[in-house]
Amino acid sequence: MAGIHKQSKWTYLLVLILLGIVIIWSIPIFGLLVSSVRPRDEVMSTGWWRALESEEGFTLDNYRQVLGGSDQTFVNASGETVRASGDNLTQAFINSLTVTIPSVIIPILIAAAAAFGFAWLEFPGRKFFFTLVVAILVVPLQIALIPILRDYQTLGLTGSYLGIWLAHTGFGLPLAIYLLYNYISTIPKDIFESAFLDGARPMVVFARLVLPLSVPAIASLAIFQFLWVWNDLLVALVFLGGTNDVAVLTQKLASMVGSRGQDWHLLTAGAFVTMVIPLGVFFSLQRYFVKGLMAGSVKG
Protein backbone atom coordinates (compact mmCIF):
# COMPACT_ATOMS: atom_id res chain seq x y z
CA MET A 1 0.00 0.00 0.00
CA ALA A 2 2.88 2.34 0.80
CA GLY A 3 4.35 1.75 -2.67
CA ILE A 4 1.03 2.50 -4.35
CA HIS A 5 0.59 5.68 -2.28
CA LYS A 6 4.12 6.81 -3.15
CA GLN A 7 3.53 6.14 -6.85
CA SER A 8 0.26 8.11 -6.74
CA LYS A 9 2.07 11.00 -5.06
CA TRP A 10 4.68 11.12 -7.83
CA THR A 11 1.90 10.96 -10.44
CA TYR A 12 0.16 14.01 -8.96
CA LEU A 13 3.48 15.85 -8.81
CA LEU A 14 4.18 15.06 -12.47
CA VAL A 15 0.70 16.28 -13.44
CA LEU A 16 1.26 19.55 -11.58
CA ILE A 17 4.63 20.06 -13.27
CA LEU A 18 3.15 19.41 -16.71
CA LEU A 19 0.23 21.72 -15.94
CA GLY A 20 2.67 24.45 -14.92
CA ILE A 21 4.64 24.00 -18.16
CA VAL A 22 1.45 24.23 -20.21
CA ILE A 23 0.38 27.42 -18.43
CA ILE A 24 3.80 29.06 -18.86
CA TRP A 25 3.88 28.01 -22.53
CA SER A 26 0.36 29.39 -23.12
CA ILE A 27 0.93 32.83 -21.58
CA PRO A 28 2.60 34.36 -24.70
CA ILE A 29 -0.15 32.99 -26.94
CA PHE A 30 -2.84 34.40 -24.65
CA GLY A 31 -1.03 37.74 -24.53
CA LEU A 32 -0.81 37.73 -28.34
CA LEU A 33 -4.55 37.17 -28.62
CA VAL A 34 -5.43 39.88 -26.10
CA SER A 35 -3.13 42.42 -27.75
CA SER A 36 -4.60 41.66 -31.16
CA VAL A 37 -8.09 42.79 -30.07
CA ARG A 38 -7.03 45.90 -28.13
CA PRO A 39 -7.14 49.44 -29.56
CA ARG A 40 -3.89 50.88 -30.87
CA ASP A 41 -3.43 53.49 -28.15
CA GLU A 42 -4.01 50.92 -25.41
CA VAL A 43 -1.40 48.56 -26.87
CA MET A 44 1.14 51.38 -27.05
CA SER A 45 0.55 52.64 -23.52
CA THR A 46 -0.23 49.61 -21.32
CA GLY A 47 0.54 45.89 -21.16
CA TRP A 48 -1.93 43.25 -22.28
CA TRP A 49 -2.46 42.09 -18.68
CA ARG A 50 -4.24 45.41 -18.02
CA ALA A 51 -6.75 44.87 -20.78
CA LEU A 52 -9.69 44.53 -18.37
CA GLU A 53 -8.93 47.99 -16.94
CA SER A 54 -9.43 49.62 -20.33
CA GLU A 55 -12.45 51.84 -20.84
CA GLU A 56 -12.39 51.35 -24.63
CA GLY A 57 -12.86 47.57 -24.43
CA PHE A 58 -11.93 45.27 -27.26
CA THR A 59 -12.11 45.79 -31.02
CA LEU A 60 -11.78 43.82 -34.24
CA ASP A 61 -10.45 46.79 -36.22
CA ASN A 62 -6.93 45.33 -36.14
CA TYR A 63 -8.12 42.20 -37.92
CA ARG A 64 -10.13 44.25 -40.41
CA GLN A 65 -7.03 46.19 -41.35
CA VAL A 66 -4.60 43.26 -41.68
CA LEU A 67 -7.11 41.06 -43.50
CA GLY A 68 -8.58 43.73 -45.75
CA GLY A 69 -6.97 45.49 -48.65
CA SER A 70 -8.74 48.80 -48.09
CA ASP A 71 -7.41 51.67 -46.01
CA GLN A 72 -8.43 52.06 -42.37
CA THR A 73 -8.64 55.26 -40.29
CA PHE A 74 -8.11 55.71 -36.58
CA VAL A 75 -7.62 58.53 -34.10
CA ASN A 76 -4.22 58.61 -32.39
CA ALA A 77 -3.40 59.79 -28.87
CA SER A 78 -3.11 63.42 -30.07
CA GLY A 79 -6.63 63.36 -31.44
CA GLU A 80 -5.49 63.35 -35.06
CA THR A 81 -7.17 61.15 -37.66
CA VAL A 82 -4.61 58.86 -39.29
CA ARG A 83 -5.12 56.74 -42.38
CA ALA A 84 -3.32 53.41 -42.64
CA SER A 85 -3.28 51.17 -45.70
CA GLY A 86 -4.66 47.64 -45.39
CA ASP A 87 -2.26 44.73 -45.46
CA ASN A 88 -4.54 42.33 -47.38
CA LEU A 89 -3.52 39.18 -45.51
CA THR A 90 -6.63 37.50 -46.92
CA GLN A 91 -4.94 36.99 -50.29
CA ALA A 92 -1.75 35.82 -48.56
CA PHE A 93 -3.85 33.43 -46.46
CA ILE A 94 -5.34 31.90 -49.62
CA ASN A 95 -1.87 31.71 -51.18
CA SER A 96 -0.54 29.86 -48.13
CA LEU A 97 -3.36 27.33 -48.34
CA THR A 98 -2.73 26.92 -52.07
CA VAL A 99 0.95 26.20 -51.39
CA THR A 100 0.55 24.09 -48.25
CA ILE A 101 -2.27 21.63 -49.03
CA PRO A 102 -0.71 20.10 -52.20
CA SER A 103 2.75 20.27 -50.57
CA VAL A 104 1.42 18.03 -47.80
CA ILE A 105 -0.70 15.60 -49.83
CA ILE A 106 1.75 14.94 -52.69
CA PRO A 107 4.84 13.95 -50.63
CA ILE A 108 2.79 11.86 -48.19
CA LEU A 109 1.24 9.77 -50.98
CA ILE A 110 4.59 9.30 -52.73
CA ALA A 111 6.36 8.54 -49.45
CA ALA A 112 3.72 6.00 -48.42
CA ALA A 113 4.06 4.15 -51.72
CA ALA A 114 7.86 4.24 -51.51
CA ALA A 115 7.85 3.06 -47.88
CA PHE A 116 5.55 0.18 -48.79
CA GLY A 117 7.90 -0.82 -51.60
CA PHE A 118 10.99 -0.65 -49.40
CA ALA A 119 9.28 -2.61 -46.61
CA TRP A 120 7.49 -5.41 -48.42
CA LEU A 121 8.39 -5.61 -52.10
CA GLU A 122 11.44 -7.45 -53.38
CA PHE A 123 13.50 -5.70 -56.07
CA PRO A 124 17.21 -5.33 -56.84
CA GLY A 125 19.02 -2.65 -54.86
CA ARG A 126 16.26 -2.19 -52.29
CA LYS A 127 18.59 -1.78 -49.30
CA PHE A 128 20.97 0.45 -51.25
CA PHE A 129 18.23 2.85 -52.37
CA PHE A 130 16.72 3.00 -48.90
CA THR A 131 20.13 3.77 -47.41
CA LEU A 132 20.54 6.50 -50.04
CA VAL A 133 17.20 8.02 -49.03
CA VAL A 134 18.20 8.05 -45.37
CA ALA A 135 21.58 9.59 -46.27
CA ILE A 136 19.83 12.50 -48.00
CA LEU A 137 18.41 13.50 -44.60
CA VAL A 138 21.79 14.92 -43.58
CA VAL A 139 22.01 17.20 -46.64
CA PRO A 140 20.91 20.79 -45.80
CA LEU A 141 18.21 22.00 -48.17
CA GLN A 142 19.90 25.41 -48.40
CA ILE A 143 22.68 24.04 -50.61
CA ALA A 144 20.09 22.78 -53.12
CA LEU A 145 18.16 26.03 -53.50
CA ILE A 146 20.37 27.75 -56.10
CA PRO A 147 20.87 24.68 -58.37
CA ILE A 148 17.13 23.96 -58.33
CA LEU A 149 16.33 27.62 -58.97
CA ARG A 150 18.57 27.60 -62.06
CA ASP A 151 16.79 24.51 -63.37
CA TYR A 152 13.44 26.18 -62.69
CA GLN A 153 14.52 29.23 -64.67
CA THR A 154 15.34 26.97 -67.60
CA LEU A 155 12.00 25.16 -67.33
CA GLY A 156 9.98 28.31 -66.64
CA LEU A 157 8.76 27.16 -63.21
CA THR A 158 9.94 30.17 -61.19
CA GLY A 159 7.10 32.09 -59.56
CA SER A 160 4.62 29.25 -60.10
CA TYR A 161 2.78 27.10 -57.59
CA LEU A 162 3.84 23.95 -59.42
CA GLY A 163 7.48 24.82 -58.81
CA ILE A 164 7.09 25.27 -55.06
CA TRP A 165 4.92 22.13 -54.80
CA LEU A 166 7.71 20.12 -56.41
CA ALA A 167 10.33 21.80 -54.20
CA HIS A 168 8.50 21.04 -50.96
CA THR A 169 7.83 17.51 -52.17
CA GLY A 170 11.50 16.90 -52.84
CA PHE A 171 12.63 18.42 -49.55
CA GLY A 172 10.04 16.53 -47.50
CA LEU A 173 10.29 13.08 -49.10
CA PRO A 174 13.39 11.66 -47.33
CA LEU A 175 12.03 12.16 -43.81
CA ALA A 176 8.54 11.11 -44.87
CA ILE A 177 9.79 7.85 -46.40
CA TYR A 178 11.91 7.09 -43.35
CA LEU A 179 9.08 7.67 -40.84
CA LEU A 180 6.45 5.78 -42.84
CA TYR A 181 8.84 2.90 -43.47
CA ASN A 182 9.23 2.41 -39.71
CA TYR A 183 5.46 2.11 -39.37
CA ILE A 184 4.58 0.11 -42.49
CA SER A 185 7.32 -2.44 -41.80
CA THR A 186 5.57 -3.33 -38.51
CA ILE A 187 2.30 -4.33 -40.21
CA PRO A 188 1.85 -8.13 -39.87
CA LYS A 189 3.23 -9.97 -42.85
CA ASP A 190 0.27 -12.37 -42.93
CA ILE A 191 -2.02 -9.58 -44.11
CA PHE A 192 0.03 -9.00 -47.25
CA GLU A 193 0.58 -12.69 -47.92
CA SER A 194 -3.18 -13.33 -47.80
CA ALA A 195 -3.84 -10.45 -50.16
CA PHE A 196 -1.17 -11.57 -52.64
CA LEU A 197 -2.47 -15.18 -52.53
CA ASP A 198 -5.93 -13.87 -53.40
CA GLY A 199 -4.46 -12.26 -56.52
CA ALA A 200 -4.30 -8.66 -55.32
CA ARG A 201 -1.75 -6.51 -57.11
CA PRO A 202 0.69 -4.31 -55.15
CA MET A 203 -1.21 -1.10 -55.90
CA VAL A 204 -4.47 -2.67 -54.71
CA VAL A 205 -2.76 -3.82 -51.51
CA PHE A 206 -1.32 -0.34 -51.06
CA ALA A 207 -4.64 1.46 -51.58
CA ARG A 208 -6.89 -0.90 -49.61
CA LEU A 209 -4.59 -2.14 -46.86
CA VAL A 210 -1.51 0.01 -46.39
CA LEU A 211 -3.15 3.44 -46.46
CA PRO A 212 -6.02 2.61 -44.04
CA LEU A 213 -3.69 0.83 -41.63
CA SER A 214 -1.15 3.67 -41.72
CA VAL A 215 -3.52 6.50 -40.77
CA PRO A 216 -1.79 7.26 -37.40
CA ALA A 217 1.65 7.57 -39.01
CA ILE A 218 0.28 9.54 -41.96
CA ALA A 219 -1.54 11.94 -39.61
CA SER A 220 1.63 12.52 -37.58
CA LEU A 221 3.64 13.14 -40.71
CA ALA A 222 0.93 15.47 -42.04
CA ILE A 223 1.25 17.61 -38.91
CA PHE A 224 5.02 17.93 -39.32
CA GLN A 225 4.85 18.63 -43.04
CA PHE A 226 1.98 21.09 -42.69
CA LEU A 227 3.71 23.09 -39.97
CA TRP A 228 6.99 23.15 -41.88
CA VAL A 229 5.44 24.30 -45.15
CA TRP A 230 3.01 26.75 -43.53
CA ASN A 231 5.78 28.46 -41.54
CA ASP A 232 8.32 28.40 -44.37
CA LEU A 233 9.72 31.68 -45.61
CA LEU A 234 12.99 30.81 -47.35
CA VAL A 235 11.69 28.30 -49.92
CA ALA A 236 8.66 30.47 -50.73
CA LEU A 237 10.82 33.55 -51.17
CA VAL A 238 13.26 31.73 -53.46
CA PHE A 239 10.81 29.93 -55.73
CA LEU A 240 7.72 32.17 -55.62
CA GLY A 241 9.31 35.59 -55.32
CA GLY A 242 7.99 38.52 -53.32
CA THR A 243 5.15 39.80 -55.49
CA ASN A 244 1.84 40.41 -53.73
CA ASP A 245 -0.19 38.11 -55.99
CA VAL A 246 1.72 34.98 -54.88
CA ALA A 247 3.16 36.07 -51.49
CA VAL A 248 2.37 33.70 -48.60
CA LEU A 249 1.61 34.71 -45.02
CA THR A 250 5.19 34.47 -43.79
CA GLN A 251 6.32 36.85 -46.53
CA LYS A 252 3.57 39.35 -45.71
CA LEU A 253 4.38 39.18 -42.01
CA ALA A 254 8.05 39.78 -42.74
CA SER A 255 7.15 42.86 -44.79
CA MET A 256 4.82 44.05 -41.99
CA VAL A 257 7.66 43.83 -39.47
CA GLY A 258 9.73 46.02 -41.75
CA SER A 259 7.02 48.57 -42.53
CA ARG A 260 5.02 48.43 -39.29
CA GLY A 261 7.68 47.66 -36.70
CA GLN A 262 5.98 49.89 -34.11
CA ASP A 263 2.38 48.86 -34.84
CA TRP A 264 2.15 46.03 -32.33
CA HIS A 265 -1.63 45.94 -32.56
CA LEU A 266 -1.36 44.99 -36.24
CA LEU A 267 1.60 42.64 -35.87
CA THR A 268 -0.13 40.65 -33.13
CA ALA A 269 -3.30 40.40 -35.21
CA GLY A 270 -1.34 39.24 -38.24
CA ALA A 271 0.63 36.73 -36.17
CA PHE A 272 -2.54 35.27 -34.66
CA VAL A 273 -4.07 34.89 -38.13
CA THR A 274 -1.11 32.70 -39.11
CA MET A 275 -1.60 30.54 -36.00
CA VAL A 276 -5.27 29.68 -36.50
CA ILE A 277 -4.90 27.03 -39.22
CA PRO A 278 -1.87 25.21 -37.72
CA LEU A 279 -3.60 25.03 -34.34
CA GLY A 280 -6.73 23.65 -35.98
CA VAL A 281 -4.72 21.02 -37.87
CA PHE A 282 -2.85 19.94 -34.75
CA PHE A 283 -5.90 19.66 -32.50
CA SER A 284 -7.87 17.79 -35.16
CA LEU A 285 -5.09 15.21 -35.61
CA GLN A 286 -3.64 15.11 -32.10
CA ARG A 287 -5.27 11.78 -31.22
CA TYR A 288 -3.07 10.17 -33.89
CA PHE A 289 0.04 12.19 -33.08
CA VAL A 290 1.58 10.23 -30.20
CA LYS A 291 0.53 6.87 -31.63
CA GLY A 292 2.03 7.68 -35.01
CA LEU A 293 5.14 9.23 -33.47
CA MET A 294 5.89 6.03 -31.54
CA ALA A 295 5.10 3.80 -34.52
CA GLY A 296 7.87 1.38 -35.34
CA SER A 297 9.87 2.12 -32.19
CA VAL A 298 9.03 -1.30 -30.73
CA LYS A 299 8.56 -4.44 -32.77
CA GLY A 300 7.20 -7.79 -31.78
Coordinates of C-alpha atoms in Angstrom, one line a residue:
M1 CA 0.0 0.0 0.0
A2 CA 2.9 2.3 0.8
G3 CA 4.3 1.7 -2.7
I4 CA 1.0 2.5 -4.3
H5 CA 0.6 5.7 -2.3
K6 CA 4.1 6.8 -3.2
Q7 CA 3.5 6.1 -6.8
S8 CA 0.3 8.1 -6.7
K9 CA 2.1 11.0 -5.1
W10 CA 4.7 11.1 -7.8
T11 CA 1.9 11.0 -10.4
Y12 CA 0.2 14.0 -9.0
L13 CA 3.5 15.8 -8.8
L14 CA 4.2 15.1 -12.5
V15 CA 0.7 16.3 -13.4
L16 CA 1.3 19.5 -11.6
I17 CA 4.6 20.1 -13.3
L18 CA 3.1 19.4 -16.7
L19 CA 0.2 21.7 -15.9
G20 CA 2.7 24.5 -14.9
I21 CA 4.6 24.0 -18.2
V22 CA 1.4 24.2 -20.2
I23 CA 0.4 27.4 -18.4
I24 CA 3.8 29.1 -18.9
W25 CA 3.9 28.0 -22.5
S26 CA 0.4 29.4 -23.1
I27 CA 0.9 32.8 -21.6
P28 CA 2.6 34.4 -24.7
I29 CA -0.1 33.0 -26.9
F30 CA -2.8 34.4 -24.7
G31 CA -1.0 37.7 -24.5
L32 CA -0.8 37.7 -28.3
L33 CA -4.5 37.2 -28.6
V34 CA -5.4 39.9 -26.1
S35 CA -3.1 42.4 -27.8
S36 CA -4.6 41.7 -31.2
V37 CA -8.1 42.8 -30.1
R38 CA -7.0 45.9 -28.1
P39 CA -7.1 49.4 -29.6
R40 CA -3.9 50.9 -30.9
D41 CA -3.4 53.5 -28.1
E42 CA -4.0 50.9 -25.4
V43 CA -1.4 48.6 -26.9
M44 CA 1.1 51.4 -27.1
S45 CA 0.6 52.6 -23.5
T46 CA -0.2 49.6 -21.3
G47 CA 0.5 45.9 -21.2
W48 CA -1.9 43.2 -22.3
W49 CA -2.5 42.1 -18.7
R50 CA -4.2 45.4 -18.0
A51 CA -6.8 44.9 -20.8
L52 CA -9.7 44.5 -18.4
E53 CA -8.9 48.0 -16.9
S54 CA -9.4 49.6 -20.3
E55 CA -12.4 51.8 -20.8
E56 CA -12.4 51.3 -24.6
G57 CA -12.9 47.6 -24.4
F58 CA -11.9 45.3 -27.3
T59 CA -12.1 45.8 -31.0
L60 CA -11.8 43.8 -34.2
D61 CA -10.4 46.8 -36.2
N62 CA -6.9 45.3 -36.1
Y63 CA -8.1 42.2 -37.9
R64 CA -10.1 44.2 -40.4
Q65 CA -7.0 46.2 -41.3
V66 CA -4.6 43.3 -41.7
L67 CA -7.1 41.1 -43.5
G68 CA -8.6 43.7 -45.7
G69 CA -7.0 45.5 -48.7
S70 CA -8.7 48.8 -48.1
D71 CA -7.4 51.7 -46.0
Q72 CA -8.4 52.1 -42.4
T73 CA -8.6 55.3 -40.3
F74 CA -8.1 55.7 -36.6
V75 CA -7.6 58.5 -34.1
N76 CA -4.2 58.6 -32.4
A77 CA -3.4 59.8 -28.9
S78 CA -3.1 63.4 -30.1
G79 CA -6.6 63.4 -31.4
E80 CA -5.5 63.3 -35.1
T81 CA -7.2 61.2 -37.7
V82 CA -4.6 58.9 -39.3
R83 CA -5.1 56.7 -42.4
A84 CA -3.3 53.4 -42.6
S85 CA -3.3 51.2 -45.7
G86 CA -4.7 47.6 -45.4
D87 CA -2.3 44.7 -45.5
N88 CA -4.5 42.3 -47.4
L89 CA -3.5 39.2 -45.5
T90 CA -6.6 37.5 -46.9
Q91 CA -4.9 37.0 -50.3
A92 CA -1.7 35.8 -48.6
F93 CA -3.9 33.4 -46.5
I94 CA -5.3 31.9 -49.6
N95 CA -1.9 31.7 -51.2
S96 CA -0.5 29.9 -48.1
L97 CA -3.4 27.3 -48.3
T98 CA -2.7 26.9 -52.1
V99 CA 0.9 26.2 -51.4
T100 CA 0.5 24.1 -48.3
I101 CA -2.3 21.6 -49.0
P102 CA -0.7 20.1 -52.2
S103 CA 2.7 20.3 -50.6
V104 CA 1.4 18.0 -47.8
I105 CA -0.7 15.6 -49.8
I106 CA 1.7 14.9 -52.7
P107 CA 4.8 14.0 -50.6
I108 CA 2.8 11.9 -48.2
L109 CA 1.2 9.8 -51.0
I110 CA 4.6 9.3 -52.7
A111 CA 6.4 8.5 -49.4
A112 CA 3.7 6.0 -48.4
A113 CA 4.1 4.2 -51.7
A114 CA 7.9 4.2 -51.5
A115 CA 7.9 3.1 -47.9
F116 CA 5.5 0.2 -48.8
G117 CA 7.9 -0.8 -51.6
F118 CA 11.0 -0.7 -49.4
A119 CA 9.3 -2.6 -46.6
W120 CA 7.5 -5.4 -48.4
L121 CA 8.4 -5.6 -52.1
E122 CA 11.4 -7.5 -53.4
F123 CA 13.5 -5.7 -56.1
P124 CA 17.2 -5.3 -56.8
G125 CA 19.0 -2.7 -54.9
R126 CA 16.3 -2.2 -52.3
K127 CA 18.6 -1.8 -49.3
F128 CA 21.0 0.5 -51.3
F129 CA 18.2 2.8 -52.4
F130 CA 16.7 3.0 -48.9
T131 CA 20.1 3.8 -47.4
L132 CA 20.5 6.5 -50.0
V133 CA 17.2 8.0 -49.0
V134 CA 18.2 8.0 -45.4
A135 CA 21.6 9.6 -46.3
I136 CA 19.8 12.5 -48.0
L137 CA 18.4 13.5 -44.6
V138 CA 21.8 14.9 -43.6
V139 CA 22.0 17.2 -46.6
P140 CA 20.9 20.8 -45.8
L141 CA 18.2 22.0 -48.2
Q142 CA 19.9 25.4 -48.4
I143 CA 22.7 24.0 -50.6
A144 CA 20.1 22.8 -53.1
L145 CA 18.2 26.0 -53.5
I146 CA 20.4 27.7 -56.1
P147 CA 20.9 24.7 -58.4
I148 CA 17.1 24.0 -58.3
L149 CA 16.3 27.6 -59.0
R150 CA 18.6 27.6 -62.1
D151 CA 16.8 24.5 -63.4
Y152 CA 13.4 26.2 -62.7
Q153 CA 14.5 29.2 -64.7
T154 CA 15.3 27.0 -67.6
L155 CA 12.0 25.2 -67.3
G156 CA 10.0 28.3 -66.6
L157 CA 8.8 27.2 -63.2
T158 CA 9.9 30.2 -61.2
G159 CA 7.1 32.1 -59.6
S160 CA 4.6 29.2 -60.1
Y161 CA 2.8 27.1 -57.6
L162 CA 3.8 24.0 -59.4
G163 CA 7.5 24.8 -58.8
I164 CA 7.1 25.3 -55.1
W165 CA 4.9 22.1 -54.8
L166 CA 7.7 20.1 -56.4
A167 CA 10.3 21.8 -54.2
H168 CA 8.5 21.0 -51.0
T169 CA 7.8 17.5 -52.2
G170 CA 11.5 16.9 -52.8
F171 CA 12.6 18.4 -49.6
G172 CA 10.0 16.5 -47.5
L173 CA 10.3 13.1 -49.1
P174 CA 13.4 11.7 -47.3
L175 CA 12.0 12.2 -43.8
A176 CA 8.5 11.1 -44.9
I177 CA 9.8 7.9 -46.4
Y178 CA 11.9 7.1 -43.3
L179 CA 9.1 7.7 -40.8
L180 CA 6.5 5.8 -42.8
Y181 CA 8.8 2.9 -43.5
N182 CA 9.2 2.4 -39.7
Y183 CA 5.5 2.1 -39.4
I184 CA 4.6 0.1 -42.5
S185 CA 7.3 -2.4 -41.8
T186 CA 5.6 -3.3 -38.5
I187 CA 2.3 -4.3 -40.2
P188 CA 1.8 -8.1 -39.9
K189 CA 3.2 -10.0 -42.9
D190 CA 0.3 -12.4 -42.9
I191 CA -2.0 -9.6 -44.1
F192 CA 0.0 -9.0 -47.3
E193 CA 0.6 -12.7 -47.9
S194 CA -3.2 -13.3 -47.8
A195 CA -3.8 -10.4 -50.2
F196 CA -1.2 -11.6 -52.6
L197 CA -2.5 -15.2 -52.5
D198 CA -5.9 -13.9 -53.4
G199 CA -4.5 -12.3 -56.5
A200 CA -4.3 -8.7 -55.3
R201 CA -1.8 -6.5 -57.1
P202 CA 0.7 -4.3 -55.2
M203 CA -1.2 -1.1 -55.9
V204 CA -4.5 -2.7 -54.7
V205 CA -2.8 -3.8 -51.5
F206 CA -1.3 -0.3 -51.1
A207 CA -4.6 1.5 -51.6
R208 CA -6.9 -0.9 -49.6
L209 CA -4.6 -2.1 -46.9
V210 CA -1.5 0.0 -46.4
L211 CA -3.1 3.4 -46.5
P212 CA -6.0 2.6 -44.0
L213 CA -3.7 0.8 -41.6
S214 CA -1.1 3.7 -41.7
V215 CA -3.5 6.5 -40.8
P216 CA -1.8 7.3 -37.4
A217 CA 1.7 7.6 -39.0
I218 CA 0.3 9.5 -42.0
A219 CA -1.5 11.9 -39.6
S220 CA 1.6 12.5 -37.6
L221 CA 3.6 13.1 -40.7
A222 CA 0.9 15.5 -42.0
I223 CA 1.2 17.6 -38.9
F224 CA 5.0 17.9 -39.3
Q225 CA 4.8 18.6 -43.0
F226 CA 2.0 21.1 -42.7
L227 CA 3.7 23.1 -40.0
W228 CA 7.0 23.2 -41.9
V229 CA 5.4 24.3 -45.2
W230 CA 3.0 26.8 -43.5
N231 CA 5.8 28.5 -41.5
D232 CA 8.3 28.4 -44.4
L233 CA 9.7 31.7 -45.6
L234 CA 13.0 30.8 -47.3
V235 CA 11.7 28.3 -49.9
A236 CA 8.7 30.5 -50.7
L237 CA 10.8 33.5 -51.2
V238 CA 13.3 31.7 -53.5
F239 CA 10.8 29.9 -55.7
L240 CA 7.7 32.2 -55.6
G241 CA 9.3 35.6 -55.3
G242 CA 8.0 38.5 -53.3
T243 CA 5.2 39.8 -55.5
N244 CA 1.8 40.4 -53.7
D245 CA -0.2 38.1 -56.0
V246 CA 1.7 35.0 -54.9
A247 CA 3.2 36.1 -51.5
V248 CA 2.4 33.7 -48.6
L249 CA 1.6 34.7 -45.0
T250 CA 5.2 34.5 -43.8
Q251 CA 6.3 36.9 -46.5
K252 CA 3.6 39.3 -45.7
L253 CA 4.4 39.2 -42.0
A254 CA 8.1 39.8 -42.7
S255 CA 7.1 42.9 -44.8
M256 CA 4.8 44.0 -42.0
V257 CA 7.7 43.8 -39.5
G258 CA 9.7 46.0 -41.7
S259 CA 7.0 48.6 -42.5
R260 CA 5.0 48.4 -39.3
G261 CA 7.7 47.7 -36.7
Q262 CA 6.0 49.9 -34.1
D263 CA 2.4 48.9 -34.8
W264 CA 2.1 46.0 -32.3
H265 CA -1.6 45.9 -32.6
L266 CA -1.4 45.0 -36.2
L267 CA 1.6 42.6 -35.9
T268 CA -0.1 40.7 -33.1
A269 CA -3.3 40.4 -35.2
G270 CA -1.3 39.2 -38.2
A271 CA 0.6 36.7 -36.2
F272 CA -2.5 35.3 -34.7
V273 CA -4.1 34.9 -38.1
T274 CA -1.1 32.7 -39.1
M275 CA -1.6 30.5 -36.0
V276 CA -5.3 29.7 -36.5
I277 CA -4.9 27.0 -39.2
P278 CA -1.9 25.2 -37.7
L279 CA -3.6 25.0 -34.3
G280 CA -6.7 23.7 -36.0
V281 CA -4.7 21.0 -37.9
F282 CA -2.8 19.9 -34.8
F283 CA -5.9 19.7 -32.5
S284 CA -7.9 17.8 -35.2
L285 CA -5.1 15.2 -35.6
Q286 CA -3.6 15.1 -32.1
R287 CA -5.3 11.8 -31.2
Y288 CA -3.1 10.2 -33.9
F289 CA 0.0 12.2 -33.1
V290 CA 1.6 10.2 -30.2
K291 CA 0.5 6.9 -31.6
G292 CA 2.0 7.7 -35.0
L293 CA 5.1 9.2 -33.5
M294 CA 5.9 6.0 -31.5
A295 CA 5.1 3.8 -34.5
G296 CA 7.9 1.4 -35.3
S297 CA 9.9 2.1 -32.2
V298 CA 9.0 -1.3 -30.7
K299 CA 8.6 -4.4 -32.8
G300 CA 7.2 -7.8 -31.8

